[in-house]
């Protein structure tokens, strides 16, 4: 599909004035992708920060690919035991920005479906399948794909000023990036339809009440709280957390027999880990366990 000259319909216009579009576009193309996805690892926590504040952190094609790569790296790196996904500026993520996508020829039947599978759905899958717990620290507006990116995370912290918007209906579109899959599993079908049908902005406090957000904190405390949660996870039994994540994510798509079988298999696998053996030994010795993520 030919790239859009502006953010995709799954994005939302910023609430405050931003730099002119020409400046934004030149920044997106001129700056290396590493400056648009900031990355640092500290105390076992991989911090992934969207860094296009002038565009409300709308995700470009190359950003998406780099973000998926960083999540895959986190899964494979034993030194990473938790991930925090956040953003700079006033927006968490305004959706997908198709500028900079690889050029495409004439559209044919199947192109749109392929674009969704290879783009938004791959990104959400990368979060869901990451073998380390992923915390979303939502610092501002999360709209369209940006909302789904946050909701795919294992835990969601939101600043008081954050809001979530299912903007697709405003553009006459159906949701992508797994929205119709994630929302009913988080808040039930009726509430999900209300958000998807009307596209109203959902303040952070209301998102917490509905169960979309684990905790709402003052804006100035978001990073501190995210660090506390992430470092607590990073000090935990990493493989047990990975297996627990898999069990919970699969639980709503399977029957009881399959879920119980998966649980037993996960227990069998986990009992071979050093952390499980440490957990049992510390219980017997009546001491606090020290986990090393192995």
GROMACS .gro file of C-alpha atoms in nm:
model
  294
    1UNK     CA    1   0.000   0.000   0.000
    2UNK     CA    2   0.123   0.347  -0.081
    3UNK     CA    3   0.239   0.516   0.242
    4UNK     CA    4   0.010   0.785   0.378
    5UNK     CA    5   0.151   1.138   0.376
    6UNK     CA    6   0.025   1.180   0.730
    7UNK     CA    7  -0.039   0.968   1.039
    8UNK     CA    8  -0.272   0.678   0.978
    9UNK     CA    9  -0.642   0.696   1.067
   10UNK     CA   10  -0.556   0.493   1.376
   11UNK     CA   11  -0.398   0.802   1.528
   12UNK     CA   12  -0.536   1.114   1.694
   13UNK     CA   13  -0.452   1.481   1.641
   14UNK     CA   14  -0.247   1.618   1.932
   15UNK     CA   15  -0.432   1.807   2.201
   16UNK     CA   16  -0.171   2.083   2.198
   17UNK     CA   17   0.012   2.261   1.913
   18UNK     CA   18   0.314   2.079   1.777
   19UNK     CA   19   0.590   2.155   1.528
   20UNK     CA   20   0.486   2.197   1.164
   21UNK     CA   21   0.435   1.875   0.971
   22UNK     CA   22   0.732   1.944   0.742
   23UNK     CA   23   0.967   1.972   1.038
   24UNK     CA   24   0.821   1.654   1.192
   25UNK     CA   25   0.862   1.457   0.871
   26UNK     CA   26   1.221   1.570   0.818
   27UNK     CA   27   1.302   1.469   1.174
   28UNK     CA   28   1.152   1.124   1.125
   29UNK     CA   29   1.358   1.063   0.811
   30UNK     CA   30   1.679   1.243   0.907
   31UNK     CA   31   1.734   1.110   1.258
   32UNK     CA   32   1.859   0.754   1.305
   33UNK     CA   33   1.600   0.516   1.440
   34UNK     CA   34   1.803   0.472   1.760
   35UNK     CA   35   1.721   0.833   1.848
   36UNK     CA   36   1.350   0.764   1.793
   37UNK     CA   37   1.344   0.450   2.013
   38UNK     CA   38   1.562   0.524   2.314
   39UNK     CA   39   1.700   0.216   2.486
   40UNK     CA   40   1.878   0.161   2.816
   41UNK     CA   41   1.919  -0.136   3.049
   42UNK     CA   42   1.948  -0.074   3.421
   43UNK     CA   43   1.923  -0.322   3.711
   44UNK     CA   44   1.790  -0.591   3.480
   45UNK     CA   45   1.523  -0.362   3.332
   46UNK     CA   46   1.516  -0.277   2.961
   47UNK     CA   47   1.370   0.071   2.913
   48UNK     CA   48   1.218   0.132   2.568
   49UNK     CA   49   1.114   0.492   2.512
   50UNK     CA   50   0.928   0.622   2.207
   51UNK     CA   51   1.093   0.953   2.122
   52UNK     CA   52   0.897   1.149   1.861
   53UNK     CA   53   0.727   1.397   2.096
   54UNK     CA   54   0.647   1.646   1.819
   55UNK     CA   55   0.438   1.376   1.648
   56UNK     CA   56   0.280   1.257   1.974
   57UNK     CA   57   0.499   0.946   1.929
   58UNK     CA   58   0.308   0.813   1.631
   59UNK     CA   59   0.504   0.501   1.534
   60UNK     CA   60   0.677   0.488   1.197
   61UNK     CA   61   0.761   0.170   1.006
   62UNK     CA   62   1.126   0.170   1.109
   63UNK     CA   63   1.040   0.246   1.472
   64UNK     CA   64   0.800  -0.046   1.476
   65UNK     CA   65   1.064  -0.282   1.338
   66UNK     CA   66   1.322  -0.162   1.590
   67UNK     CA   67   1.076  -0.191   1.879
   68UNK     CA   68   0.995  -0.549   1.784
   69UNK     CA   69   1.365  -0.622   1.762
   70UNK     CA   70   1.426  -0.479   2.108
   71UNK     CA   71   1.146  -0.693   2.253
   72UNK     CA   72   1.292  -1.004   2.089
   73UNK     CA   73   1.633  -0.912   2.229
   74UNK     CA   74   1.482  -0.877   2.577
   75UNK     CA   75   1.334  -1.227   2.551
   76UNK     CA   76   1.671  -1.377   2.458
   77UNK     CA   77   1.894  -1.178   2.697
   78UNK     CA   78   1.929  -1.337   3.043
   79UNK     CA   79   2.050  -1.001   3.171
   80UNK     CA   80   1.709  -0.848   3.098
   81UNK     CA   81   1.440  -0.955   3.342
   82UNK     CA   82   1.169  -0.692   3.286
   83UNK     CA   83   1.077  -0.432   3.023
   84UNK     CA   84   0.926  -0.084   3.056
   85UNK     CA   85   0.764   0.075   2.752
   86UNK     CA   86   0.708   0.450   2.778
   87UNK     CA   87   0.745   0.773   2.577
   88UNK     CA   88   0.872   1.128   2.588
   89UNK     CA   89   0.659   1.441   2.573
   90UNK     CA   90   0.286   1.471   2.630
   91UNK     CA   91   0.174   1.169   2.430
   92UNK     CA   92   0.235   0.799   2.478
   93UNK     CA   93   0.154   0.701   2.119
   94UNK     CA   94  -0.090   0.858   1.874
   95UNK     CA   95  -0.111   0.548   1.656
   96UNK     CA   96   0.071   0.443   1.340
   97UNK     CA   97   0.251   0.685   1.111
   98UNK     CA   98   0.297   0.527   0.769
   99UNK     CA   99   0.545   0.782   0.641
  100UNK     CA  100   0.873   0.613   0.566
  101UNK     CA  101   0.717   0.274   0.493
  102UNK     CA  102   0.876   0.075   0.211
  103UNK     CA  103   0.729   0.181  -0.125
  104UNK     CA  104   0.457  -0.038  -0.268
  105UNK     CA  105   0.319  -0.081  -0.617
  106UNK     CA  106  -0.040  -0.075  -0.734
  107UNK     CA  107  -0.279  -0.199  -0.467
  108UNK     CA  108  -0.431  -0.541  -0.524
  109UNK     CA  109  -0.679  -0.748  -0.327
  110UNK     CA  110  -0.517  -0.867  -0.006
  111UNK     CA  111  -0.276  -0.574   0.032
  112UNK     CA  112  -0.459  -0.415   0.323
  113UNK     CA  113  -0.492  -0.741   0.515
  114UNK     CA  114  -0.124  -0.814   0.454
  115UNK     CA  115  -0.026  -0.466   0.574
  116UNK     CA  116  -0.222  -0.516   0.897
  117UNK     CA  117  -0.078  -0.864   0.957
  118UNK     CA  118   0.279  -0.753   0.889
  119UNK     CA  119   0.246  -0.424   1.075
  120UNK     CA  120   0.014  -0.354   1.367
  121UNK     CA  121  -0.058  -0.717   1.446
  122UNK     CA  122   0.311  -0.815   1.449
  123UNK     CA  123   0.386  -0.530   1.690
  124UNK     CA  124   0.112  -0.629   1.934
  125UNK     CA  125   0.216  -0.995   1.908
  126UNK     CA  126   0.574  -0.899   1.992
  127UNK     CA  127   0.453  -0.747   2.320
  128UNK     CA  128   0.222  -1.036   2.405
  129UNK     CA  129   0.491  -1.296   2.328
  130UNK     CA  130   0.783  -1.122   2.497
  131UNK     CA  131   0.923  -1.368   2.751
  132UNK     CA  132   0.984  -1.095   3.007
  133UNK     CA  133   0.708  -0.902   3.186
  134UNK     CA  134   0.634  -0.576   3.006
  135UNK     CA  135   0.508  -0.267   3.189
  136UNK     CA  136   0.345   0.019   3.000
  137UNK     CA  137   0.412   0.356   3.162
  138UNK     CA  138   0.151   0.566   2.981
  139UNK     CA  139   0.256   0.929   3.010
  140UNK     CA  140  -0.014   1.085   2.791
  141UNK     CA  141  -0.260   1.016   2.512
  142UNK     CA  142  -0.267   0.657   2.385
  143UNK     CA  143  -0.483   0.645   2.072
  144UNK     CA  144  -0.570   0.378   1.818
  145UNK     CA  145  -0.273   0.144   1.780
  146UNK     CA  146  -0.107   0.338   2.063
  147UNK     CA  147  -0.385   0.236   2.301
  148UNK     CA  148  -0.354  -0.127   2.194
  149UNK     CA  149   0.023  -0.114   2.236
  150UNK     CA  150  -0.028  -0.014   2.600
  151UNK     CA  151  -0.308  -0.262   2.665
  152UNK     CA  152  -0.104  -0.552   2.525
  153UNK     CA  153   0.148  -0.500   2.805
  154UNK     CA  154   0.130  -0.719   3.114
  155UNK     CA  155   0.086  -0.429   3.355
  156UNK     CA  156  -0.031  -0.076   3.277
  157UNK     CA  157   0.061   0.230   3.479
  158UNK     CA  158  -0.092   0.560   3.372
  159UNK     CA  159  -0.023   0.920   3.458
  160UNK     CA  160  -0.326   1.116   3.575
  161UNK     CA  161  -0.318   1.317   3.251
  162UNK     CA  162  -0.320   1.006   3.030
  163UNK     CA  163  -0.620   0.910   2.821
  164UNK     CA  164  -0.710   0.622   2.593
  165UNK     CA  165  -0.898   0.672   2.265
  166UNK     CA  166  -1.037   0.416   2.021
  167UNK     CA  167  -1.026   0.658   1.729
  168UNK     CA  168  -1.098   0.414   1.446
  169UNK     CA  169  -1.473   0.471   1.442
  170UNK     CA  170  -1.412   0.844   1.399
  171UNK     CA  171  -1.251   0.764   1.063
  172UNK     CA  172  -1.510   0.507   0.957
  173UNK     CA  173  -1.267   0.218   1.018
  174UNK     CA  174  -1.265  -0.106   1.211
  175UNK     CA  175  -0.999  -0.135   1.484
  176UNK     CA  176  -0.665  -0.296   1.409
  177UNK     CA  177  -0.367  -0.394   1.621
  178UNK     CA  178  -0.575  -0.649   1.809
  179UNK     CA  179  -0.819  -0.401   1.962
  180UNK     CA  180  -1.128  -0.618   1.917
  181UNK     CA  181  -0.931  -0.907   2.068
  182UNK     CA  182  -0.776  -0.728   2.366
  183UNK     CA  183  -1.062  -0.510   2.489
  184UNK     CA  184  -1.330  -0.778   2.544
  185UNK     CA  185  -1.078  -0.988   2.735
  186UNK     CA  186  -0.992  -0.698   2.961
  187UNK     CA  187  -1.333  -0.541   3.027
  188UNK     CA  188  -1.596  -0.766   2.864
  189UNK     CA  189  -1.780  -0.732   2.533
  190UNK     CA  190  -2.034  -0.468   2.634
  191UNK     CA  191  -1.781  -0.218   2.766
  192UNK     CA  192  -1.550  -0.294   2.474
  193UNK     CA  193  -1.826  -0.214   2.226
  194UNK     CA  194  -1.900   0.113   2.405
  195UNK     CA  195  -1.540   0.226   2.362
  196UNK     CA  196  -1.510   0.098   2.005
  197UNK     CA  197  -1.851   0.224   1.887
  198UNK     CA  198  -1.826   0.580   2.023
  199UNK     CA  199  -1.451   0.650   2.018
  200UNK     CA  200  -1.474   0.881   2.319
  201UNK     CA  201  -1.159   0.978   2.508
  202UNK     CA  202  -1.129   0.770   2.825
  203UNK     CA  203  -0.950   0.949   3.112
  204UNK     CA  204  -0.694   0.749   3.308
  205UNK     CA  205  -0.909   0.734   3.622
  206UNK     CA  206  -1.201   0.588   3.428
  207UNK     CA  207  -0.968   0.342   3.254
  208UNK     CA  208  -0.853   0.226   3.596
  209UNK     CA  209  -1.214   0.187   3.713
  210UNK     CA  210  -1.296  -0.028   3.411
  211UNK     CA  211  -0.989  -0.246   3.461
  212UNK     CA  212  -0.781  -0.132   3.164
  213UNK     CA  213  -0.517   0.021   3.391
  214UNK     CA  214  -0.355  -0.130   3.700
  215UNK     CA  215  -0.266   0.199   3.869
  216UNK     CA  216  -0.303   0.573   3.807
  217UNK     CA  217  -0.034   0.794   3.958
  218UNK     CA  218   0.046   1.167   3.952
  219UNK     CA  219   0.233   1.263   3.637
  220UNK     CA  220   0.553   1.336   3.828
  221UNK     CA  221   0.554   0.991   3.990
  222UNK     CA  222   0.504   0.778   3.678
  223UNK     CA  223   0.871   0.704   3.608
  224UNK     CA  224   0.945   0.637   3.976
  225UNK     CA  225   0.654   0.396   4.009
  226UNK     CA  226   0.742   0.220   3.683
  227UNK     CA  227   1.099   0.174   3.805
  228UNK     CA  228   0.982   0.033   4.138
  229UNK     CA  229   0.747  -0.216   3.972
  230UNK     CA  230   1.001  -0.316   3.706
  231UNK     CA  231   1.285  -0.368   3.953
  232UNK     CA  232   1.058  -0.578   4.170
  233UNK     CA  233   0.978  -0.795   3.868
  234UNK     CA  234   1.345  -0.804   3.770
  235UNK     CA  235   1.429  -0.946   4.112
  236UNK     CA  236   1.173  -1.224   4.070
  237UNK     CA  237   1.189  -1.576   3.922
  238UNK     CA  238   1.209  -1.475   3.557
  239UNK     CA  239   1.131  -1.809   3.395
  240UNK     CA  240   0.836  -1.866   3.629
  241UNK     CA  241   0.701  -1.523   3.533
  242UNK     CA  242   0.741  -1.605   3.163
  243UNK     CA  243   0.550  -1.931   3.201
  244UNK     CA  244   0.283  -1.760   3.411
  245UNK     CA  245   0.242  -1.495   3.141
  246UNK     CA  246   0.195  -1.766   2.877
  247UNK     CA  247  -0.066  -1.946   3.088
  248UNK     CA  248  -0.268  -1.632   3.157
  249UNK     CA  249  -0.255  -1.507   2.797
  250UNK     CA  250  -0.373  -1.845   2.668
  251UNK     CA  251  -0.638  -1.901   2.933
  252UNK     CA  252  -0.920  -1.713   2.762
  253UNK     CA  253  -0.869  -1.892   2.430
  254UNK     CA  254  -0.882  -2.250   2.552
  255UNK     CA  255  -1.099  -2.491   2.750
  256UNK     CA  256  -1.037  -2.616   3.103
  257UNK     CA  257  -0.879  -2.943   2.996
  258UNK     CA  258  -0.623  -2.772   2.776
  259UNK     CA  259  -0.559  -2.501   3.037
  260UNK     CA  260  -0.495  -2.757   3.311
  261UNK     CA  261  -0.267  -2.957   3.083
  262UNK     CA  262  -0.070  -2.640   3.000
  263UNK     CA  263  -0.045  -2.558   3.370
  264UNK     CA  264   0.096  -2.902   3.453
  265UNK     CA  265   0.348  -2.876   3.168
  266UNK     CA  266   0.455  -2.530   3.283
  267UNK     CA  267   0.511  -2.663   3.633
  268UNK     CA  268   0.719  -2.949   3.495
  269UNK     CA  269   0.937  -2.709   3.296
  270UNK     CA  270   0.971  -2.457   3.576
  271UNK     CA  271   1.083  -2.711   3.834
  272UNK     CA  272   1.402  -2.761   3.631
  273UNK     CA  273   1.505  -2.398   3.684
  274UNK     CA  274   1.755  -2.281   3.943
  275UNK     CA  275   1.509  -2.019   4.069
  276UNK     CA  276   1.245  -2.282   4.149
  277UNK     CA  277   1.501  -2.486   4.339
  278UNK     CA  278   1.610  -2.172   4.524
  279UNK     CA  279   1.250  -2.093   4.607
  280UNK     CA  280   1.192  -2.436   4.762
  281UNK     CA  281   1.525  -2.431   4.945
  282UNK     CA  282   1.461  -2.086   5.090
  283UNK     CA  283   1.116  -2.195   5.208
  284UNK     CA  284   1.262  -2.495   5.387
  285UNK     CA  285   1.540  -2.282   5.539
  286UNK     CA  286   1.294  -2.007   5.631
  287UNK     CA  287   1.489  -1.736   5.453
  288UNK     CA  288   1.413  -1.486   5.178
  289UNK     CA  289   1.486  -1.629   4.830
  290UNK     CA  290   1.744  -1.477   4.597
  291UNK     CA  291   1.646  -1.530   4.234
  292UNK     CA  292   1.886  -1.495   3.941
  293UNK     CA  293   1.649  -1.536   3.647
  294UNK     CA  294   1.765  -1.888   3.560
   0.00000   0.00000   0.00000
